[in-house]
Amino acid sequence: MTQQPIVELRNITKAYPGVVAMDGVSIDFRPGEVHAVIGENGAGKSTMMHVLAGEVQPNSGSILVDGEETSFPTPLASQAQGIRIVFQELSLCQNLTVGENVLLGPFGAQRALSLLNRNRAARVAAGTLAELGLADLHTDTPLASLTVAQQQLVEIARAISQKVRVLVLDEPNSALSPRESQRLFDIVRRLRDQGVTVIYVSHHLEEVLGLADRISVMRDGHMITSFDNTPEVTVDRLVTHMVGRKVDKAEQYSISAQAGDARDEIALEVKNMTVPGAIRDLDFKLSRGEILGVAGLPDSGKDMLADAIFGLVPRDGAVEIGGILLQPGKPSHSLAAGISYIPADRRGAGALLSMTVAENTVSSALGAFARLGFLRRRPIRDTSAEYARKLDTRIASLGQKVETLSGGNQQKVILGRGLVTGPRLLILHEPTRGIDVGAKAEIYSILKSLAADGMAILMISSELPEVMLHSSRVLVLANGRLSGQLTAADITEEAIMSLATKHEREAAA
């Protein structure tokens, strides 16, 4: 006998100007299951999560909880039913400590003027962190000092610290190392065994097959199919459902970046670069026409590298772009020297969400579109249209707000903004985080084309297949130092992980 769903959506439709995000979508979630929801960017997954969160109101359809029809007019109404959502784009308070962020959940809803028992609060926060395997992370640690991967685990800790019946995870391991991902999977299974419903939204199809009890596939705002996860279900089958056709693995992963004809010309040189607490005595060179990948564990220093080169954090040592010595701590100097930087936090630091596609595209080079202090709208429109066409950005219009786009199309808009300046060096940190297989292939193709035209590209990523298959050369960092570099056939997952953990193995020997 099939269990009564804890939450059910029936014939949900949500339309925005120019696009129908959800078109008559029906889906149910049962108690004590891991239910994966997959689909390409723009499939409607994000809209469905926002409906569940009470942040978006559907145009039509019904929401049922425990078989009773209800509605979520506000996020608080959703939370009152025990629904907690951890979005890929983090919602933590950077000015608070780790413990304070965890406690925003269970203690944030206390009555006004009530007193907070700080000792009890600290025990709750420490206990929740310990459950996530983060017992060594002190509750007094400033959140801003953590890596994106560590912050993502803190976000999950905040969610599970509350009385949760349904936990929705949006690309939860997009910035986690394999070890941290395995820890997350163990937590998901434990919550499932405790009767919690886990809705798992991910583009990592192998992990979906290893974790989910049921799988639902969305495409173009429609629910395509739902089925039990059995041994007969394969990645190829999932991809076929997602894109509506068979996709050859070669089509997904064969785009390999190679150095262009200008590879003997040095575009970037880093000498003895040190960032306190993160990077020590780092030296490397990057040539024109080359895609240089950077890999390493979350505490390796790789996540601080781009900020240090671009001048966002204090550093020692020398950074030269095209022979020009960059002044530390001055991003404006880096921009003027020809560096464009696409950060990992797409929504927080990358896109201007409330602004239009056109405004985002030209925002890094407004001086080129102004005359006598006034912006020239026609050149802005023409340039934005050109980059939307070049990058195949799927938009209703240039006036569409970026916050309404899928993750993959947001990333293309940010990439277009970086290219408008005509950079010598393009730095990308987690360039395809949270993007589906189709959009990833498009991004990789764009990067390959840019490298072929002579652009130097520095790609920092936590996804080993991305680094392995789309880099001319790979630097591996460990404990803030260069552990080694790999080229051509030597670039394998085993070789990267061996270098990434070399210092740990040496310390244990």
Short mmCIF file of C-alpha atoms in Angstrom, two decimals:
data_model
loop_
_atom_site.label_atom_id
_atom_site.label_comp_id
_atom_site.label_asym_id
_atom_site.label_seq_id
_atom_site.Cartn_x
_atom_site.Cartn_y
_atom_site.Cartn_z
CA MET A 1 0.00 0.00 0.00
CA THR A 2 1.44 3.37 -1.06
CA GLN A 3 2.00 5.85 1.76
CA GLN A 4 -0.01 9.06 1.80
CA PRO A 5 2.24 11.87 0.53
CA ILE A 6 3.42 14.35 3.13
CA VAL A 7 3.39 17.11 0.47
CA GLU A 8 1.70 17.04 -2.92
CA LEU A 9 1.52 19.55 -5.76
CA ARG A 10 -1.42 19.16 -8.15
CA ASN A 11 -1.56 20.86 -11.55
CA ILE A 12 0.60 23.79 -10.45
CA THR A 13 1.05 26.51 -13.07
CA LYS A 14 3.24 29.57 -12.67
CA ALA A 15 3.78 32.05 -15.50
CA TYR A 16 6.03 35.07 -15.79
CA PRO A 17 5.98 37.64 -18.62
CA GLY A 18 7.11 35.77 -21.71
CA VAL A 19 7.64 32.38 -20.05
CA VAL A 20 5.64 29.62 -18.34
CA ALA A 21 7.93 28.29 -15.61
CA MET A 22 5.56 25.52 -14.43
CA ASP A 23 2.80 24.19 -16.67
CA GLY A 24 0.33 21.93 -14.85
CA VAL A 25 3.01 20.23 -12.74
CA SER A 26 1.91 17.43 -10.42
CA ILE A 27 4.30 15.67 -8.02
CA ASP A 28 4.12 14.07 -4.58
CA PHE A 29 6.68 13.51 -1.84
CA ARG A 30 6.33 10.63 0.63
CA PRO A 31 7.51 10.40 4.24
CA GLY A 32 10.99 8.97 4.77
CA GLU A 33 12.22 9.04 1.17
CA VAL A 34 14.95 10.75 -0.80
CA HIS A 35 13.16 12.11 -3.86
CA ALA A 36 15.49 13.54 -6.53
CA VAL A 37 14.21 16.20 -8.93
CA ILE A 38 16.34 16.65 -12.03
CA GLY A 39 16.16 18.62 -15.27
CA GLU A 40 18.12 21.09 -17.35
CA ASN A 41 18.35 24.74 -16.35
CA GLY A 42 15.02 26.35 -17.11
CA ALA A 43 13.12 23.11 -16.57
CA GLY A 44 11.09 24.61 -13.70
CA LYS A 45 12.89 23.07 -10.71
CA SER A 46 13.76 26.40 -9.08
CA THR A 47 10.20 27.71 -9.46
CA MET A 48 8.87 24.54 -7.84
CA MET A 49 11.20 25.03 -4.86
CA HIS A 50 10.11 28.65 -4.48
CA VAL A 51 6.47 27.53 -4.52
CA LEU A 52 7.23 25.00 -1.76
CA ALA A 53 9.08 27.72 0.18
CA GLY A 54 6.11 30.12 0.02
CA GLU A 55 8.21 32.65 -1.86
CA VAL A 56 6.26 32.31 -5.13
CA GLN A 57 2.49 32.01 -5.46
CA PRO A 58 1.21 29.77 -8.28
CA ASN A 59 -1.33 31.08 -10.78
CA SER A 60 -3.37 27.89 -10.41
CA GLY A 61 -3.26 24.43 -8.88
CA SER A 62 -3.33 23.01 -5.37
CA ILE A 63 -0.87 22.27 -2.55
CA LEU A 64 -1.70 19.47 -0.12
CA VAL A 65 0.02 18.67 3.19
CA ASP A 66 -0.89 15.36 4.84
CA GLY A 67 -3.77 15.08 2.38
CA GLU A 68 -5.31 18.43 3.33
CA GLU A 69 -5.40 21.29 0.82
CA THR A 70 -3.49 24.32 2.03
CA SER A 71 -1.46 27.28 0.75
CA PHE A 72 1.83 28.92 1.52
CA PRO A 73 1.15 32.67 1.27
CA THR A 74 4.45 33.41 3.04
CA PRO A 75 7.70 31.54 3.81
CA LEU A 76 6.61 31.37 7.44
CA ALA A 77 3.51 29.42 6.41
CA SER A 78 5.71 26.87 4.66
CA GLN A 79 8.07 26.64 7.62
CA ALA A 80 5.13 26.12 9.98
CA GLN A 81 4.47 22.85 8.11
CA GLY A 82 8.04 21.72 8.78
CA ILE A 83 9.40 22.50 5.30
CA ARG A 84 12.96 23.79 5.19
CA ILE A 85 14.81 24.70 1.99
CA VAL A 86 18.56 25.07 1.55
CA PHE A 87 19.06 26.96 -1.69
CA GLN A 88 22.27 26.71 -3.68
CA GLU A 89 22.77 30.45 -3.26
CA LEU A 90 23.46 30.80 0.45
CA SER A 91 21.36 32.96 2.77
CA LEU A 92 23.78 33.21 5.69
CA CYS A 93 24.79 36.35 7.60
CA GLN A 94 28.44 37.02 6.83
CA ASN A 95 28.84 39.38 9.81
CA LEU A 96 27.84 36.69 12.34
CA THR A 97 29.66 33.66 13.72
CA VAL A 98 29.12 30.06 12.69
CA GLY A 99 27.13 29.35 15.84
CA GLU A 100 24.97 32.45 15.45
CA ASN A 101 24.10 31.46 11.89
CA VAL A 102 23.10 27.95 12.97
CA LEU A 103 20.97 29.43 15.76
CA LEU A 104 19.07 31.75 13.42
CA GLY A 105 16.86 28.72 12.82
CA PRO A 106 15.82 27.24 16.17
CA PHE A 107 16.12 30.41 18.23
CA GLY A 108 15.18 33.02 15.64
CA ALA A 109 11.45 32.40 16.14
CA GLN A 110 11.42 33.11 19.89
CA ARG A 111 8.86 35.52 21.21
CA ALA A 112 9.75 39.19 21.30
CA LEU A 113 11.52 40.32 24.49
CA SER A 114 12.29 36.70 25.44
CA LEU A 115 15.81 35.99 26.69
CA LEU A 116 18.23 33.78 24.85
CA ASN A 117 19.96 31.10 26.90
CA ARG A 118 23.37 31.43 25.29
CA ASN A 119 24.85 28.35 26.94
CA ARG A 120 21.98 26.18 25.70
CA ALA A 121 22.15 27.87 22.30
CA ALA A 122 25.86 27.15 22.01
CA ARG A 123 25.27 23.48 22.88
CA VAL A 124 22.57 23.20 20.22
CA ALA A 125 24.82 24.77 17.58
CA ALA A 126 27.82 22.60 18.54
CA GLY A 127 25.69 19.45 18.55
CA THR A 128 24.29 20.17 15.10
CA LEU A 129 27.75 20.87 13.70
CA ALA A 130 29.03 17.65 15.23
CA GLU A 131 26.24 15.75 13.45
CA LEU A 132 27.57 17.15 10.18
CA GLY A 133 31.10 16.07 11.05
CA LEU A 134 32.16 19.65 11.76
CA ALA A 135 32.94 19.26 15.46
CA ASP A 136 36.33 20.86 14.87
CA LEU A 137 34.68 24.03 13.58
CA HIS A 138 34.27 26.35 16.56
CA THR A 139 30.94 28.08 16.96
CA ASP A 140 32.76 31.40 17.55
CA THR A 141 34.45 31.27 14.11
CA PRO A 142 33.44 34.25 11.91
CA LEU A 143 31.39 32.93 9.02
CA ALA A 144 33.14 35.24 6.55
CA SER A 145 36.42 33.42 7.18
CA LEU A 146 35.05 30.11 5.86
CA THR A 147 35.23 28.75 2.34
CA VAL A 148 32.07 28.49 0.23
CA ALA A 149 32.08 24.73 0.85
CA GLN A 150 32.19 25.15 4.63
CA GLN A 151 29.48 27.81 4.53
CA GLN A 152 27.26 25.44 2.57
CA LEU A 153 27.53 22.88 5.36
CA VAL A 154 26.69 25.57 7.92
CA GLU A 155 23.56 26.39 5.88
CA ILE A 156 22.52 22.74 6.01
CA ALA A 157 23.25 22.63 9.75
CA ARG A 158 20.91 25.58 10.27
CA ALA A 159 18.13 23.79 8.39
CA ILE A 160 18.38 20.48 10.24
CA SER A 161 18.65 22.23 13.62
CA GLN A 162 14.96 23.04 13.26
CA LYS A 163 11.94 20.74 13.49
CA VAL A 164 12.08 19.58 9.91
CA ARG A 165 9.63 17.22 8.17
CA VAL A 166 10.61 18.05 4.57
CA LEU A 167 14.15 19.14 3.72
CA VAL A 168 14.77 20.50 0.22
CA LEU A 169 18.41 20.57 -0.87
CA ASP A 170 19.28 22.59 -3.99
CA GLU A 171 22.61 21.42 -5.46
CA PRO A 172 23.87 20.81 -1.91
CA ASN A 173 27.31 19.48 -2.81
CA SER A 174 28.12 21.83 -5.70
CA ALA A 175 31.11 23.22 -3.79
CA LEU A 176 32.00 20.22 -1.63
CA SER A 177 34.98 17.91 -1.88
CA PRO A 178 34.38 14.18 -2.39
CA ARG A 179 34.98 13.61 1.32
CA GLU A 180 32.53 16.34 2.34
CA SER A 181 30.01 15.06 -0.22
CA GLN A 182 30.15 11.58 1.29
CA ARG A 183 29.55 13.10 4.72
CA LEU A 184 26.53 14.93 3.30
CA PHE A 185 25.15 11.73 1.73
CA ASP A 186 25.47 9.94 5.08
CA ILE A 187 23.48 12.74 6.75
CA VAL A 188 20.77 12.59 4.05
CA ARG A 189 20.38 8.83 4.53
CA ARG A 190 20.23 9.24 8.31
CA LEU A 191 17.51 11.88 8.02
CA ARG A 192 15.56 9.63 5.66
CA ASP A 193 15.80 6.75 8.13
CA GLN A 194 14.42 9.10 10.81
CA GLY A 195 11.33 9.69 8.65
CA VAL A 196 12.34 13.03 7.12
CA THR A 197 11.43 13.57 3.47
CA VAL A 198 14.46 14.83 1.54
CA ILE A 199 13.86 16.50 -1.82
CA TYR A 200 17.21 16.42 -3.58
CA VAL A 201 17.70 18.75 -6.57
CA SER A 202 20.95 18.07 -8.40
CA HIS A 203 22.65 18.05 -11.78
CA HIS A 204 25.08 15.33 -10.63
CA LEU A 205 23.32 12.32 -12.07
CA GLU A 206 25.69 9.69 -10.68
CA GLU A 207 25.05 10.87 -7.13
CA VAL A 208 21.29 10.92 -7.80
CA LEU A 209 21.43 7.24 -8.77
CA GLY A 210 23.43 6.43 -5.65
CA LEU A 211 21.20 8.34 -3.24
CA ALA A 212 17.59 8.69 -4.41
CA ASP A 213 14.67 6.36 -3.73
CA ARG A 214 12.53 8.02 -6.40
CA ILE A 215 13.40 10.33 -9.30
CA SER A 216 11.26 12.94 -11.07
CA VAL A 217 12.31 14.62 -14.31
CA MET A 218 11.20 18.10 -15.40
CA ARG A 219 11.63 19.67 -18.83
CA ASP A 220 10.49 23.05 -20.17
CA GLY A 221 8.14 23.63 -17.24
CA HIS A 222 6.48 20.19 -17.48
CA MET A 223 6.72 17.11 -15.29
CA ILE A 224 7.99 14.48 -17.73
CA THR A 225 8.04 11.38 -15.54
CA SER A 226 8.51 10.00 -12.02
CA PHE A 227 9.81 6.52 -11.24
CA ASP A 228 11.44 4.39 -8.57
CA ASN A 229 15.22 4.27 -8.66
CA THR A 230 16.07 0.69 -9.61
CA PRO A 231 19.34 -0.92 -10.81
CA GLU A 232 18.02 -0.69 -14.38
CA VAL A 233 18.00 3.13 -14.26
CA THR A 234 21.15 4.59 -15.87
CA VAL A 235 22.67 8.02 -16.37
CA ASP A 236 21.95 7.74 -20.11
CA ARG A 237 18.28 7.14 -19.37
CA LEU A 238 18.14 10.17 -17.08
CA VAL A 239 19.83 12.39 -19.66
CA THR A 240 17.41 11.22 -22.36
CA HIS A 241 14.44 12.15 -20.16
CA MET A 242 16.03 15.52 -19.32
CA VAL A 243 16.82 16.69 -22.84
CA GLY A 244 14.22 14.73 -24.82
CA ARG A 245 16.82 12.92 -26.91
CA LYS A 246 19.85 10.71 -26.47
CA VAL A 247 23.06 12.56 -25.64
CA ASP A 248 26.34 10.88 -26.45
CA LYS A 249 28.92 11.04 -23.66
CA ALA A 250 31.34 12.42 -26.22
CA GLU A 251 28.94 15.32 -26.77
CA GLN A 252 28.90 16.05 -23.05
CA TYR A 253 32.56 15.73 -22.23
CA SER A 254 34.74 15.73 -25.35
CA ILE A 255 35.43 19.48 -25.45
CA SER A 256 39.07 19.59 -24.41
CA ALA A 257 40.81 22.94 -24.06
CA GLN A 258 44.12 23.18 -25.85
CA ALA A 259 46.67 25.97 -25.92
CA GLY A 260 46.45 28.14 -28.99
CA ASP A 261 49.17 29.41 -31.31
CA ALA A 262 50.05 32.15 -28.82
CA ARG A 263 50.91 29.69 -26.03
CA ASP A 264 54.53 30.88 -25.81
CA GLU A 265 53.43 34.38 -24.79
CA ILE A 266 53.05 34.72 -21.01
CA ALA A 267 49.79 36.40 -20.06
CA LEU A 268 49.92 35.97 -16.26
CA GLU A 269 52.85 35.39 -13.94
CA VAL A 270 52.50 34.87 -10.18
CA LYS A 271 55.67 35.06 -8.07
CA ASN A 272 55.95 34.12 -4.40
CA MET A 273 52.34 35.05 -3.74
CA THR A 274 51.25 34.69 -0.12
CA VAL A 275 47.81 35.31 1.39
CA PRO A 276 47.85 35.12 5.20
CA GLY A 277 46.18 31.93 6.37
CA ALA A 278 45.42 30.66 2.87
CA ILE A 279 48.28 30.65 0.30
CA ARG A 280 52.05 30.44 0.73
CA ASP A 281 54.84 31.18 -1.76
CA LEU A 282 52.86 30.34 -4.88
CA ASP A 283 54.57 30.54 -8.27
CA PHE A 284 53.06 29.78 -11.69
CA LYS A 285 52.68 31.12 -15.24
CA LEU A 286 49.74 31.14 -17.64
CA SER A 287 50.14 31.57 -21.38
CA ARG A 288 47.84 33.14 -23.92
CA GLY A 289 45.54 30.59 -25.53
CA GLU A 290 45.72 28.29 -22.52
CA ILE A 291 43.06 27.12 -20.07
CA LEU A 292 44.83 26.51 -16.78
CA GLY A 293 42.79 24.50 -14.29
CA VAL A 294 43.26 24.78 -10.53
CA ALA A 295 42.15 21.95 -8.22
CA GLY A 296 42.45 21.11 -4.55
CA LEU A 297 40.47 20.34 -1.42
CA PRO A 298 38.33 23.11 0.12
CA ASP A 299 41.06 24.10 2.59
CA SER A 300 43.82 24.02 -0.02
CA GLY A 301 43.80 27.77 -0.73
CA LYS A 302 42.34 27.44 -4.23
CA ASP A 303 39.16 29.30 -3.25
CA MET A 304 41.22 32.37 -2.27
CA LEU A 305 43.40 32.39 -5.38
CA ALA A 306 41.14 34.40 -7.68
CA ASP A 307 40.41 37.05 -5.04
CA ALA A 308 44.14 37.42 -4.38
CA ILE A 309 45.08 37.81 -8.05
CA PHE A 310 42.25 40.27 -8.70
CA GLY A 311 43.14 42.37 -5.65
CA LEU A 312 40.14 41.69 -3.42
CA VAL A 313 42.21 40.41 -0.47
CA PRO A 314 45.63 41.47 0.91
CA ARG A 315 48.58 39.56 -0.50
CA ASP A 316 52.35 39.60 -0.73
CA GLY A 317 54.43 38.70 -3.75
CA ALA A 318 54.12 39.80 -7.38
CA VAL A 319 51.34 39.38 -9.92
CA GLU A 320 52.04 40.46 -13.51
CA ILE A 321 49.53 40.59 -16.36
CA GLY A 322 51.10 41.05 -19.77
CA GLY A 323 54.26 42.29 -18.07
CA ILE A 324 52.36 44.89 -16.00
CA LEU A 325 52.91 44.59 -12.24
CA LEU A 326 49.54 44.77 -10.49
CA GLN A 327 49.13 46.78 -7.32
CA PRO A 328 47.83 44.57 -4.49
CA GLY A 329 44.43 45.41 -3.07
CA LYS A 330 43.29 47.38 -6.13
CA PRO A 331 40.71 45.59 -8.29
CA SER A 332 40.40 48.71 -10.46
CA HIS A 333 44.04 48.29 -11.45
CA SER A 334 43.38 44.66 -12.35
CA LEU A 335 40.42 45.67 -14.52
CA ALA A 336 42.47 48.33 -16.27
CA ALA A 337 45.25 45.79 -16.92
CA GLY A 338 42.81 43.48 -18.69
CA ILE A 339 41.51 40.97 -16.12
CA SER A 340 37.88 39.88 -15.95
CA TYR A 341 36.76 37.84 -12.95
CA ILE A 342 33.65 35.62 -12.76
CA PRO A 343 33.17 34.76 -9.04
CA ALA A 344 31.79 31.53 -7.58
CA ASP A 345 28.86 33.20 -5.84
CA ARG A 346 26.76 33.88 -8.92
CA ARG A 347 23.84 35.55 -7.13
CA GLY A 348 25.66 37.20 -4.23
CA ALA A 349 28.73 38.60 -5.99
CA GLY A 350 28.23 37.95 -9.69
CA ALA A 351 24.91 39.09 -11.08
CA LEU A 352 22.93 42.29 -10.48
CA LEU A 353 19.75 40.31 -10.00
CA SER A 354 17.19 43.11 -9.96
CA MET A 355 18.62 44.66 -13.12
CA THR A 356 18.04 43.66 -16.73
CA VAL A 357 20.09 41.47 -19.03
CA ALA A 358 21.25 44.53 -20.95
CA GLU A 359 22.21 46.46 -17.80
CA ASN A 360 24.17 43.50 -16.45
CA THR A 361 25.99 42.91 -19.73
CA VAL A 362 27.46 46.40 -19.98
CA SER A 363 27.84 47.19 -16.26
CA SER A 364 31.58 46.45 -16.23
CA ALA A 365 32.32 48.93 -19.04
CA LEU A 366 29.85 51.79 -18.61
CA GLY A 367 32.41 54.37 -19.70
CA ALA A 368 32.44 52.88 -23.18
CA PHE A 369 28.69 53.42 -23.48
CA ALA A 370 28.51 56.99 -22.21
CA ARG A 371 28.79 60.40 -23.86
CA LEU A 372 28.88 63.65 -21.91
CA GLY A 373 27.80 61.76 -18.81
CA PHE A 374 24.75 60.14 -20.43
CA LEU A 375 24.42 56.47 -21.29
CA ARG A 376 23.78 55.68 -24.97
CA ARG A 377 20.92 53.24 -25.08
CA ARG A 378 21.29 52.03 -28.64
CA PRO A 379 24.95 50.88 -28.26
CA ILE A 380 23.96 49.21 -24.97
CA ARG A 381 21.12 47.39 -26.71
CA ASP A 382 23.23 46.38 -29.70
CA THR A 383 26.16 45.14 -27.60
CA SER A 384 23.92 43.23 -25.22
CA ALA A 385 22.11 41.60 -28.12
CA GLU A 386 25.44 40.65 -29.69
CA TYR A 387 26.65 38.85 -26.54
CA ALA A 388 23.28 37.20 -25.97
CA ARG A 389 23.55 35.83 -29.51
CA LYS A 390 27.21 34.79 -29.19
CA LEU A 391 26.63 32.99 -25.90
CA ASP A 392 23.22 31.62 -26.91
CA THR A 393 21.62 33.16 -23.82
CA ARG A 394 17.95 32.15 -23.70
CA ILE A 395 15.96 35.22 -22.72
CA ALA A 396 12.52 36.64 -23.41
CA SER A 397 14.03 40.09 -24.03
CA LEU A 398 17.06 42.22 -23.17
CA GLY A 399 14.82 43.93 -20.62
CA GLN A 400 14.22 40.70 -18.69
CA LYS A 401 15.47 40.82 -15.10
CA VAL A 402 18.39 38.48 -14.47
CA GLU A 403 16.76 37.07 -11.31
CA THR A 404 14.10 35.42 -13.51
CA LEU A 405 16.65 33.50 -15.61
CA SER A 406 17.81 29.94 -15.03
CA GLY A 407 21.23 29.41 -13.46
CA GLY A 408 22.88 28.57 -16.76
CA ASN A 409 21.55 31.68 -18.47
CA GLN A 410 22.53 33.84 -15.50
CA GLN A 411 26.05 32.49 -15.86
CA LYS A 412 26.08 33.37 -19.56
CA VAL A 413 24.99 36.94 -18.80
CA ILE A 414 27.81 37.27 -16.24
CA LEU A 415 30.27 35.79 -18.74
CA GLY A 416 29.11 38.28 -21.35
CA ARG A 417 29.70 41.11 -18.89
CA GLY A 418 33.23 39.87 -18.38
CA LEU A 419 33.92 39.68 -22.10
CA VAL A 420 32.59 43.16 -22.88
CA THR A 421 35.79 44.64 -21.46
CA GLY A 422 37.93 42.70 -23.99
CA PRO A 423 40.09 41.01 -21.32
CA ARG A 424 43.54 39.51 -21.72
CA LEU A 425 42.86 37.16 -18.82
CA LEU A 426 39.56 35.59 -17.81
CA ILE A 427 39.38 34.14 -14.28
CA LEU A 428 36.48 31.79 -13.55
CA HIS A 429 35.78 30.41 -10.08
CA GLU A 430 33.36 27.43 -10.15
CA PRO A 431 32.23 28.38 -13.69
CA THR A 432 29.46 25.78 -13.99
CA ARG A 433 28.32 25.43 -10.38
CA GLY A 434 24.66 24.38 -10.38
CA ILE A 435 24.39 24.23 -14.17
CA ASP A 436 22.93 21.29 -16.09
CA VAL A 437 24.83 19.07 -18.53
CA GLY A 438 23.58 20.88 -21.62
CA ALA A 439 24.48 24.36 -20.36
CA LYS A 440 27.85 23.06 -19.15
CA ALA A 441 28.73 21.82 -22.64
CA GLU A 442 27.81 25.23 -24.04
CA ILE A 443 30.01 27.04 -21.48
CA TYR A 444 32.94 24.71 -22.21
CA SER A 445 32.55 25.28 -25.94
CA ILE A 446 32.61 29.05 -25.37
CA LEU A 447 35.78 28.78 -23.26
CA LYS A 448 37.48 26.61 -25.89
CA SER A 449 36.65 29.18 -28.56
CA LEU A 450 37.99 32.04 -26.42
CA ALA A 451 41.24 30.14 -25.81
CA ALA A 452 41.58 29.41 -29.52
CA ASP A 453 41.37 33.16 -30.13
CA GLY A 454 44.32 33.69 -27.76
CA MET A 455 42.64 34.52 -24.46
CA ALA A 456 44.29 33.24 -21.28
CA ILE A 457 41.82 31.49 -18.96
CA LEU A 458 42.30 30.54 -15.30
CA MET A 459 39.60 28.06 -14.23
CA ILE A 460 39.30 27.22 -10.52
CA SER A 461 36.88 24.39 -9.85
CA SER A 462 35.83 21.81 -7.26
CA GLU A 463 34.50 19.49 -10.00
CA LEU A 464 37.28 17.12 -10.98
CA PRO A 465 35.75 16.11 -14.36
CA GLU A 466 35.56 19.79 -15.28
CA VAL A 467 39.22 20.37 -14.46
CA MET A 468 40.38 17.10 -16.00
CA LEU A 469 38.58 17.38 -19.32
CA HIS A 470 38.68 21.09 -20.04
CA SER A 471 42.17 22.24 -19.02
CA SER A 472 45.41 22.35 -20.94
CA ARG A 473 47.27 22.06 -17.64
CA VAL A 474 46.21 21.57 -14.01
CA LEU A 475 47.72 23.07 -10.86
CA VAL A 476 46.92 21.22 -7.64
CA LEU A 477 47.06 23.10 -4.34
CA ALA A 478 47.33 21.55 -0.88
CA ASN A 479 47.66 23.36 2.45
CA GLY A 480 48.13 26.66 0.66
CA ARG A 481 51.05 25.48 -1.45
CA LEU A 482 51.50 24.20 -4.98
CA SER A 483 51.49 20.43 -4.55
CA GLY A 484 52.19 19.75 -8.22
CA GLN A 485 51.04 20.30 -11.78
CA LEU A 486 49.78 17.91 -14.44
CA THR A 487 49.70 18.03 -18.22
CA ALA A 488 48.09 16.05 -21.04
CA ALA A 489 47.64 12.33 -20.31
CA ASP A 490 48.84 12.77 -16.72
CA ILE A 491 45.62 14.64 -15.83
CA THR A 492 43.57 11.95 -14.10
CA GLU A 493 41.30 11.94 -11.06
CA GLU A 494 43.72 9.67 -9.22
CA ALA A 495 46.68 11.95 -9.95
CA ILE A 496 44.80 15.08 -8.86
CA MET A 497 43.59 13.51 -5.60
CA SER A 498 47.03 12.10 -4.89
CA LEU A 499 48.54 15.58 -5.11
CA ALA A 500 45.63 17.17 -3.23
CA THR A 501 46.11 14.81 -0.27
CA LYS A 502 49.89 14.47 -0.45
CA HIS A 503 50.58 16.55 2.66
CA GLU A 504 47.93 14.68 4.68
CA ARG A 505 49.48 11.35 3.72
CA GLU A 506 52.98 12.62 4.49
CA ALA A 507 51.83 13.86 7.90
CA ALA A 508 50.24 10.50 8.68
CA ALA A 509 53.34 8.55 7.60
#
